[in-house]
């Protein structure tokens, strides 16, 4: 099995939800790795996510755009970067429907800029081989399109059928990553994950929206009939999966990461409300707050992940159940609220 050991990493989007969790996780498990964190600090990011790092001296933050080719190239050279872990992305589906251009700029052109900088720096100038550099790209299950209730779950060989500007932009970036491997030999790995949740997630996302509505005693908006199904993955489990792919994954391969938690949106909202009834019994039943709203345009019905490959090849299994993970999120948001 391949055992790749990064020394100096460029992590894009490291002040965002998943990226910041990944940095905390790496610093606990690999304090010897030096991290350069490149983040534009848009609405979805915050330096507060990077407080109390275990080894702050091993973390260097740079505010900037992944689409800035000169900046990216200078960082690779100045910090002798051997590994890129690419989180930075526009990821809110509703925002992509309202304004798709930013998604093309960041997810497609930004990824291209990183790939091209890595190719020129590692392969052309430094003549590195596949064992001395790595580009890991974080993607989404949404690139595979929408499933019916009885369709088999997405596997790594499922054909891409993106249906929103967001998923189309991520699909384009995935294709570029694979193209740079097949055309230039750039050593890449890629992961497609299901819906993440956990502390510090942006307030617009589904689970924080439900919990905050319960805390504020305001309506809980549920699209349409609430029948749409998603698989939920706790963010720290996702980070561990990425670490395994980065260090043990096969170059040129994609890995699907799932949480084994398929829930209808409305049923998940009811489940969260039941947990909130225990945390705030004076406001029970919280399920009375659930309110149907006009459905999202082109709303995908179901996503599901077949995680057989990452389980069998890398030994990954999520640790958190939906109950244990949700309790952590509720406690975090309650502490912030009060």
CSV table of C-alpha atoms in Angstrom, one decimal:
chain,number,residue,atom,x,y,z
A,1,UNK,CA,0.0,0.0,0.0
A,2,UNK,CA,1.2,3.5,-0.8
A,3,UNK,CA,2.3,5.5,2.3
A,4,UNK,CA,2.7,9.2,1.4
A,5,UNK,CA,4.0,11.5,4.0
A,6,UNK,CA,3.5,15.2,3.4
A,7,UNK,CA,5.9,17.7,5.0
A,8,UNK,CA,4.7,21.1,3.9
A,9,UNK,CA,1.1,21.6,2.9
A,10,UNK,CA,-0.9,24.3,1.1
A,11,UNK,CA,-4.5,24.0,2.3
A,12,UNK,CA,-7.0,26.1,0.4
A,13,UNK,CA,-10.1,27.2,2.1
A,14,UNK,CA,-8.6,26.4,5.5
A,15,UNK,CA,-10.7,29.1,7.3
A,16,UNK,CA,-13.9,27.5,6.1
A,17,UNK,CA,-16.0,24.9,7.8
A,18,UNK,CA,-14.4,21.7,6.7
A,19,UNK,CA,-11.0,23.1,6.0
A,20,UNK,CA,-10.6,24.5,9.5
A,21,UNK,CA,-11.6,21.2,11.1
A,22,UNK,CA,-9.1,19.4,8.9
A,23,UNK,CA,-6.3,21.7,10.0
A,24,UNK,CA,-7.2,21.1,13.7
A,25,UNK,CA,-7.3,17.4,13.0
A,26,UNK,CA,-3.9,17.4,11.2
A,27,UNK,CA,-2.2,19.4,14.0
A,28,UNK,CA,-3.3,16.8,16.5
A,29,UNK,CA,-2.2,13.8,14.5
A,30,UNK,CA,0.8,15.2,12.6
A,31,UNK,CA,2.3,18.2,14.5
A,32,UNK,CA,5.4,17.9,12.4
A,33,UNK,CA,3.6,18.9,9.2
A,34,UNK,CA,3.9,22.6,8.3
A,35,UNK,CA,0.6,24.1,7.0
A,36,UNK,CA,0.2,27.2,4.7
A,37,UNK,CA,-3.5,28.1,4.8
A,38,UNK,CA,-4.7,30.2,1.8
A,39,UNK,CA,-8.2,31.5,2.2
A,40,UNK,CA,-10.0,34.5,0.7
A,41,UNK,CA,-12.1,35.0,3.8
A,42,UNK,CA,-15.5,35.3,2.1
A,43,UNK,CA,-18.8,35.0,4.0
A,44,UNK,CA,-18.3,31.3,4.6
A,45,UNK,CA,-14.9,31.6,6.4
A,46,UNK,CA,-13.7,33.0,9.7
A,47,UNK,CA,-10.3,33.2,11.4
A,48,UNK,CA,-12.2,32.4,14.6
A,49,UNK,CA,-12.3,28.8,13.3
A,50,UNK,CA,-8.5,28.7,13.7
A,51,UNK,CA,-8.3,29.8,17.3
A,52,UNK,CA,-6.7,27.4,19.8
A,53,UNK,CA,-4.7,25.4,17.2
A,54,UNK,CA,-2.5,22.8,19.0
A,55,UNK,CA,0.6,24.0,17.2
A,56,UNK,CA,0.1,27.5,15.9
A,57,UNK,CA,3.8,27.9,15.0
A,58,UNK,CA,3.2,25.2,12.4
A,59,UNK,CA,0.4,27.2,10.7
A,60,UNK,CA,0.8,30.2,8.4
A,61,UNK,CA,-2.3,32.0,7.2
A,62,UNK,CA,-2.4,33.9,3.9
A,63,UNK,CA,-5.5,35.8,2.9
A,64,UNK,CA,-5.8,35.5,-0.9
A,65,UNK,CA,-7.6,34.1,-3.9
A,66,UNK,CA,-6.8,30.7,-5.4
A,67,UNK,CA,-7.4,32.3,-8.8
A,68,UNK,CA,-4.3,34.5,-8.2
A,69,UNK,CA,-1.7,32.6,-10.2
A,70,UNK,CA,1.2,34.7,-9.1
A,71,UNK,CA,0.3,34.4,-5.4
A,72,UNK,CA,-0.2,30.6,-5.6
A,73,UNK,CA,3.1,30.1,-7.5
A,74,UNK,CA,5.0,32.3,-5.0
A,75,UNK,CA,3.5,30.3,-2.1
A,76,UNK,CA,4.5,27.0,-3.6
A,77,UNK,CA,8.1,28.2,-4.1
A,78,UNK,CA,8.6,30.3,-0.9
A,79,UNK,CA,7.3,27.6,1.4
A,80,UNK,CA,8.6,24.6,-0.5
A,81,UNK,CA,5.1,23.1,-0.7
A,82,UNK,CA,4.9,19.4,-1.5
A,83,UNK,CA,1.2,18.8,-1.0
A,84,UNK,CA,-2.0,20.7,-1.9
A,85,UNK,CA,-5.3,19.9,-0.2
A,86,UNK,CA,-7.9,21.8,-2.0
A,87,UNK,CA,-11.1,22.7,-0.1
A,88,UNK,CA,-11.7,26.2,-1.3
A,89,UNK,CA,-15.0,26.3,-3.2
A,90,UNK,CA,-18.3,28.1,-3.5
A,91,UNK,CA,-20.7,25.4,-2.1
A,92,UNK,CA,-24.2,26.9,-1.4
A,93,UNK,CA,-26.6,25.5,-4.0
A,94,UNK,CA,-29.2,28.3,-3.5
A,95,UNK,CA,-26.5,30.9,-4.0
A,96,UNK,CA,-25.4,29.1,-7.2
A,97,UNK,CA,-28.9,29.4,-8.6
A,98,UNK,CA,-29.1,33.1,-7.7
A,99,UNK,CA,-25.6,34.0,-9.0
A,100,UNK,CA,-23.7,31.2,-10.8
A,101,UNK,CA,-20.7,33.3,-12.0
A,102,UNK,CA,-18.8,33.2,-8.7
A,103,UNK,CA,-19.1,29.4,-8.8
A,104,UNK,CA,-17.4,29.2,-12.2
A,105,UNK,CA,-14.7,31.6,-11.2
A,106,UNK,CA,-13.8,29.8,-7.9
A,107,UNK,CA,-14.6,26.2,-8.5
A,108,UNK,CA,-13.5,25.9,-12.2
A,109,UNK,CA,-11.0,28.7,-12.9
A,110,UNK,CA,-9.6,28.6,-9.3
A,111,UNK,CA,-9.0,24.9,-9.5
A,112,UNK,CA,-7.4,25.2,-12.9
A,113,UNK,CA,-5.0,27.9,-11.5
A,114,UNK,CA,-4.0,25.6,-8.6
A,115,UNK,CA,-3.4,22.6,-10.9
A,116,UNK,CA,-1.4,24.6,-13.4
A,117,UNK,CA,0.7,26.1,-10.7
A,118,UNK,CA,1.4,22.7,-9.2
A,119,UNK,CA,2.2,21.2,-12.6
A,120,UNK,CA,4.7,23.9,-13.4
A,121,UNK,CA,6.3,24.0,-10.0
A,122,UNK,CA,6.5,20.3,-9.2
A,123,UNK,CA,6.8,18.7,-12.6
A,124,UNK,CA,8.5,21.3,-14.8
A,125,UNK,CA,10.8,23.2,-12.4
A,126,UNK,CA,11.5,20.7,-9.6
A,127,UNK,CA,11.2,17.5,-11.6
A,128,UNK,CA,9.3,15.7,-8.7
A,129,UNK,CA,8.0,12.2,-9.0
A,130,UNK,CA,4.7,10.8,-7.8
A,131,UNK,CA,6.1,9.9,-4.4
A,132,UNK,CA,7.3,13.4,-3.5
A,133,UNK,CA,4.2,15.6,-4.2
A,134,UNK,CA,0.4,15.3,-4.1
A,135,UNK,CA,-2.7,17.2,-5.0
A,136,UNK,CA,-5.9,16.2,-3.2
A,137,UNK,CA,-9.2,17.6,-4.4
A,138,UNK,CA,-12.3,17.7,-2.2
A,139,UNK,CA,-15.5,17.3,-4.2
A,140,UNK,CA,-19.1,16.4,-3.6
A,141,UNK,CA,-21.7,13.6,-4.3
A,142,UNK,CA,-23.8,16.2,-6.1
A,143,UNK,CA,-21.8,15.8,-9.2
A,144,UNK,CA,-23.5,12.4,-9.8
A,145,UNK,CA,-26.9,13.9,-10.1
A,146,UNK,CA,-30.1,12.7,-8.5
A,147,UNK,CA,-31.3,9.3,-7.4
A,148,UNK,CA,-34.7,7.8,-7.2
A,149,UNK,CA,-35.8,6.0,-4.0
A,150,UNK,CA,-34.7,2.6,-5.3
A,151,UNK,CA,-31.6,3.5,-7.3
A,152,UNK,CA,-28.3,2.0,-6.1
A,153,UNK,CA,-26.0,4.5,-4.2
A,154,UNK,CA,-23.3,6.5,-6.0
A,155,UNK,CA,-20.1,4.6,-6.6
A,156,UNK,CA,-16.8,5.9,-7.9
A,157,UNK,CA,-17.8,4.7,-11.4
A,158,UNK,CA,-21.2,6.4,-11.4
A,159,UNK,CA,-21.5,8.7,-14.5
A,160,UNK,CA,-21.5,12.4,-13.7
A,161,UNK,CA,-24.9,14.1,-14.2
A,162,UNK,CA,-24.8,17.5,-12.3
A,163,UNK,CA,-28.0,19.4,-12.2
A,164,UNK,CA,-27.3,22.8,-10.5
A,165,UNK,CA,-24.7,25.5,-11.3
A,166,UNK,CA,-22.9,24.4,-8.1
A,167,UNK,CA,-22.7,20.7,-9.0
A,168,UNK,CA,-21.8,21.5,-12.6
A,169,UNK,CA,-18.9,23.7,-11.5
A,170,UNK,CA,-17.6,21.0,-9.1
A,171,UNK,CA,-18.0,18.3,-11.9
A,172,UNK,CA,-15.9,20.5,-14.2
A,173,UNK,CA,-13.2,20.9,-11.5
A,174,UNK,CA,-13.2,17.1,-10.9
A,175,UNK,CA,-12.7,16.5,-14.7
A,176,UNK,CA,-9.8,19.0,-14.7
A,177,UNK,CA,-8.1,17.2,-11.8
A,178,UNK,CA,-8.3,13.8,-13.5
A,179,UNK,CA,-7.2,15.4,-16.8
A,180,UNK,CA,-4.0,16.7,-15.1
A,181,UNK,CA,-3.2,13.2,-13.9
A,182,UNK,CA,-3.8,11.5,-17.2
A,183,UNK,CA,-2.3,14.2,-19.4
A,184,UNK,CA,0.6,15.5,-17.3
A,185,UNK,CA,1.1,12.8,-14.7
A,186,UNK,CA,0.3,15.2,-11.8
A,187,UNK,CA,-0.1,13.0,-8.7
A,188,UNK,CA,-3.7,13.5,-7.6
A,189,UNK,CA,-6.3,12.0,-5.4
A,190,UNK,CA,-9.9,13.0,-5.3
A,191,UNK,CA,-12.8,12.5,-2.8
A,192,UNK,CA,-16.6,12.9,-3.3
A,193,UNK,CA,-18.3,13.3,0.0
A,194,UNK,CA,-22.0,13.4,1.2
A,195,UNK,CA,-23.5,16.3,3.2
A,196,UNK,CA,-21.3,17.4,6.0
A,197,UNK,CA,-22.4,18.7,9.4
A,198,UNK,CA,-20.7,19.7,12.6
A,199,UNK,CA,-19.7,22.7,14.8
A,200,UNK,CA,-18.9,26.0,13.0
A,201,UNK,CA,-21.0,25.2,9.9
A,202,UNK,CA,-22.3,28.2,8.1
A,203,UNK,CA,-25.7,29.3,9.4
A,204,UNK,CA,-27.3,29.0,5.9
A,205,UNK,CA,-26.9,25.2,5.8
A,206,UNK,CA,-29.8,22.8,6.7
A,207,UNK,CA,-28.8,21.5,10.1
A,208,UNK,CA,-27.7,24.8,11.6
A,209,UNK,CA,-30.8,26.4,10.2
A,210,UNK,CA,-33.1,23.9,12.0
A,211,UNK,CA,-31.2,24.2,15.3
A,212,UNK,CA,-31.0,28.0,15.3
A,213,UNK,CA,-34.8,28.2,14.5
A,214,UNK,CA,-35.4,26.0,17.5
A,215,UNK,CA,-33.2,28.3,19.7
A,216,UNK,CA,-34.9,31.4,18.4
A,217,UNK,CA,-38.4,29.9,18.3
A,218,UNK,CA,-38.8,30.9,14.7
A,219,UNK,CA,-40.3,28.9,11.7
A,220,UNK,CA,-38.1,26.0,10.5
A,221,UNK,CA,-38.2,26.2,6.7
A,222,UNK,CA,-38.5,22.9,4.8
A,223,UNK,CA,-38.5,22.8,1.0
A,224,UNK,CA,-41.7,21.4,-0.5
A,225,UNK,CA,-42.9,18.2,1.1
A,226,UNK,CA,-39.6,17.5,2.9
A,227,UNK,CA,-39.2,14.2,1.1
A,228,UNK,CA,-35.8,14.9,-0.4
A,229,UNK,CA,-33.1,12.5,1.0
A,230,UNK,CA,-29.5,13.2,1.9
A,231,UNK,CA,-26.7,11.2,3.5
A,232,UNK,CA,-25.1,12.9,6.4
A,233,UNK,CA,-21.4,12.8,7.3
A,234,UNK,CA,-19.9,14.3,10.5
A,235,UNK,CA,-17.1,16.7,9.6
A,236,UNK,CA,-14.4,15.1,11.8
A,237,UNK,CA,-15.1,11.7,10.1
A,238,UNK,CA,-14.7,13.4,6.8
A,239,UNK,CA,-11.4,14.9,7.9
A,240,UNK,CA,-10.1,11.5,8.9
A,241,UNK,CA,-11.1,10.0,5.6
A,242,UNK,CA,-9.2,12.7,3.7
A,243,UNK,CA,-6.2,12.1,5.8
A,244,UNK,CA,-6.3,8.4,5.0
A,245,UNK,CA,-6.7,9.1,1.3
A,246,UNK,CA,-3.8,11.6,1.3
A,247,UNK,CA,-1.4,9.3,3.1
A,248,UNK,CA,-2.6,5.8,1.9
A,249,UNK,CA,-4.7,6.4,-1.2
A,250,UNK,CA,-3.7,5.4,-4.7
A,251,UNK,CA,-2.5,8.1,-7.0
A,252,UNK,CA,-5.1,8.9,-9.7
A,253,UNK,CA,-8.0,7.4,-7.8
A,254,UNK,CA,-11.3,8.8,-6.5
A,255,UNK,CA,-12.8,7.8,-3.2
A,256,UNK,CA,-16.5,8.2,-2.1
A,257,UNK,CA,-16.9,9.2,1.5
A,258,UNK,CA,-20.3,8.7,3.2
A,259,UNK,CA,-21.8,8.8,6.6
A,260,UNK,CA,-24.3,5.9,6.2
A,261,UNK,CA,-27.1,8.2,7.4
A,262,UNK,CA,-29.8,8.6,4.7
A,263,UNK,CA,-32.6,10.8,6.0
A,264,UNK,CA,-35.6,12.6,4.5
A,265,UNK,CA,-35.3,16.3,5.2
A,266,UNK,CA,-38.5,16.6,7.1
A,267,UNK,CA,-37.8,13.5,9.2
A,268,UNK,CA,-34.4,14.8,10.0
A,269,UNK,CA,-35.9,18.1,11.1
A,270,UNK,CA,-38.3,16.2,13.4
A,271,UNK,CA,-35.4,14.2,14.8
A,272,UNK,CA,-33.5,17.4,15.6
A,273,UNK,CA,-36.7,18.9,17.2
A,274,UNK,CA,-37.0,15.8,19.4
A,275,UNK,CA,-33.4,16.3,20.6
A,276,UNK,CA,-34.1,20.0,21.2
A,277,UNK,CA,-37.2,19.0,23.3
A,278,UNK,CA,-34.8,17.5,25.7
A,279,UNK,CA,-32.3,20.4,25.6
A,280,UNK,CA,-35.1,23.0,25.9
A,281,UNK,CA,-38.2,21.3,27.3
A,282,UNK,CA,-39.8,24.6,28.1
A,283,UNK,CA,-40.3,25.2,24.3
A,284,UNK,CA,-41.4,21.6,23.4
A,285,UNK,CA,-42.6,20.4,21.0
A,286,UNK,CA,-40.2,22.1,18.7
A,287,UNK,CA,-41.7,20.2,15.7
A,288,UNK,CA,-44.6,22.7,15.7
A,289,UNK,CA,-42.1,25.2,14.1
A,290,UNK,CA,-41.7,23.1,10.9
A,291,UNK,CA,-43.0,25.1,8.0
A,292,UNK,CA,-43.2,24.2,4.3
A,293,UNK,CA,-41.7,26.7,1.9
A,294,UNK,CA,-41.6,26.8,-1.9
A,295,UNK,CA,-39.3,24.1,-3.2
A,296,UNK,CA,-35.8,24.8,-4.6
A,297,UNK,CA,-35.5,25.0,-8.4
A,298,UNK,CA,-34.2,21.7,-9.8
A,299,UNK,CA,-34.1,20.2,-6.4
A,300,UNK,CA,-32.3,16.8,-6.5
A,301,UNK,CA,-34.4,14.1,-4.9
A,302,UNK,CA,-31.8,11.8,-3.3
A,303,UNK,CA,-28.1,11.4,-2.8
A,304,UNK,CA,-26.6,8.2,-1.4
A,305,UNK,CA,-23.0,7.0,-1.1
A,306,UNK,CA,-21.6,3.5,-1.7
A,307,UNK,CA,-18.4,3.7,0.5
A,308,UNK,CA,-17.2,0.1,-0.2
A,309,UNK,CA,-14.0,1.2,-1.8
A,310,UNK,CA,-12.7,3.4,1.0
A,311,UNK,CA,-13.8,0.8,3.6
A,312,UNK,CA,-12.0,-2.1,1.9
A,313,UNK,CA,-8.9,-0.3,0.6
A,314,UNK,CA,-8.3,2.2,3.4
A,315,UNK,CA,-10.2,0.8,6.4
A,316,UNK,CA,-12.4,3.9,6.9
A,317,UNK,CA,-15.6,3.7,8.8
A,318,UNK,CA,-17.4,6.8,10.3
A,319,UNK,CA,-17.1,7.0,14.1
A,320,UNK,CA,-20.0,9.3,14.8
A,321,UNK,CA,-23.6,8.3,14.6
A,322,UNK,CA,-26.2,10.9,13.7
A,323,UNK,CA,-27.3,11.0,17.3
A,324,UNK,CA,-23.8,11.6,18.8
A,325,UNK,CA,-22.8,14.0,16.1
A,326,UNK,CA,-26.0,16.0,16.4
A,327,UNK,CA,-25.6,16.3,20.1
A,328,UNK,CA,-22.2,17.9,19.6
A,329,UNK,CA,-23.6,20.4,17.1
A,330,UNK,CA,-26.6,21.3,19.4
A,331,UNK,CA,-24.3,21.8,22.4
A,332,UNK,CA,-22.0,24.0,20.3
A,333,UNK,CA,-24.8,26.2,19.0
A,334,UNK,CA,-26.5,26.4,22.4
A,335,UNK,CA,-23.2,27.6,23.9
A,336,UNK,CA,-22.9,30.3,21.2
A,337,UNK,CA,-26.5,31.3,21.5
A,338,UNK,CA,-26.5,31.7,25.3
